[in-house]
Amino acid sequence: MAGITGKDVVLTDYAKKLETLDAPKGRSLTQDALRRLFANKAALVSIFLLTGLVLIAFFGPYFLPWSYDAVDWSNIRKPPNFEAGHYFGTDQNGRDLLARAMQGTQMSIIVAVVATFVSVVIGVVYGAASGYFGGRVDAVMMRFVDIMYALPYILFVIILVVIFGRSPVLLFVGIGAIEWLTMARIVRGQTLSLKEREFVEAARAGGARPFTIIMRHIVPNLTGPVVIYATLTIPEIIITESFLSYLGLGVQEPQTSLGTLISNGSQVAEAMPWLLIFPAIILVTMLLCLTYLGDGLRDALDPKDR
């Protein structure tokens, strides 16, 4: 005990106190991304508005006195009338505009989500394979993408409609089969850098097959860019669907979409402006919210690009 000084005793007591303290908990990458996303006021407001629009579009029709295809013969071409239960008014055929706007919002959201899913699946697989194999395979695959870019998508959709007829499923496939091109290029660029990383080299040295390396090691590391671009793709697909419906190539009666409602309302905008104003407000609100949400996700998942 002669070698122990008072200073040693103090240090020993201090070390014991440190052992009793809880170590600070670190944050995962996902928690950091969520914290940055929720700190973005525009993205946060957009999430609430989009959630509200989706809930109203899918559950609101159950609380309305009129369905989207029901005709009120006593209220044809009427402005908003709360007593009759037509809160957005009626169209030229006496159908409730609010019910049709909800049904149109449903169709636009479904088309956007399904077409985005199709474009993400095709684009990720195609782009990851092109970037991983490289060389002549990459050159041939990218030249095919360039050729597809050169073809006007309107012509492609018209050909599909003429051959297979008009249906919402065809609309999903037609739009999704075009939107994957940009996704493939983005994924290819990310794959070219990822395939040189150590974990890919280790998997290759361990005897893993190329498809296994692509799906288990490369694709999971593409989650950030893919989620960001997919979020920004949804408003683009909604605009495309609305444009096709505006031209008469999209959703057909008695079903409707926001593009169809806007097309019909624009023809009688002077006499019945409510037929154009309400669907246009819904469409613009959705597009703005999705755009701000995409920007917020980009800043949250990849803050270096801010």
Coordinates of C-alpha atoms in Angstrom, one line a residue, residues 35-37 39-40 295-306:
R35 CA -34.3 13.6 -38.3
R36 CA -33.2 15.6 -41.3
L37 CA -36.4 14.8 -43.1
A39 CA -36.6 19.1 -39.8
N40 CA -37.6 20.0 -43.3
D295 CA -36.5 17.2 -52.4
G296 CA -36.7 16.5 -48.7
L297 CA -35.8 12.8 -49.2
R298 CA -32.9 13.8 -51.3
D299 CA -31.5 16.2 -48.7
A300 CA -32.2 13.6 -45.9
L301 CA -30.7 10.5 -47.6
D302 CA -27.8 12.3 -49.3
P303 CA -27.0 15.5 -47.4
K304 CA -23.6 15.9 -49.3
D305 CA -25.5 16.9 -52.5
R306 CA -27.3 19.8 -50.8

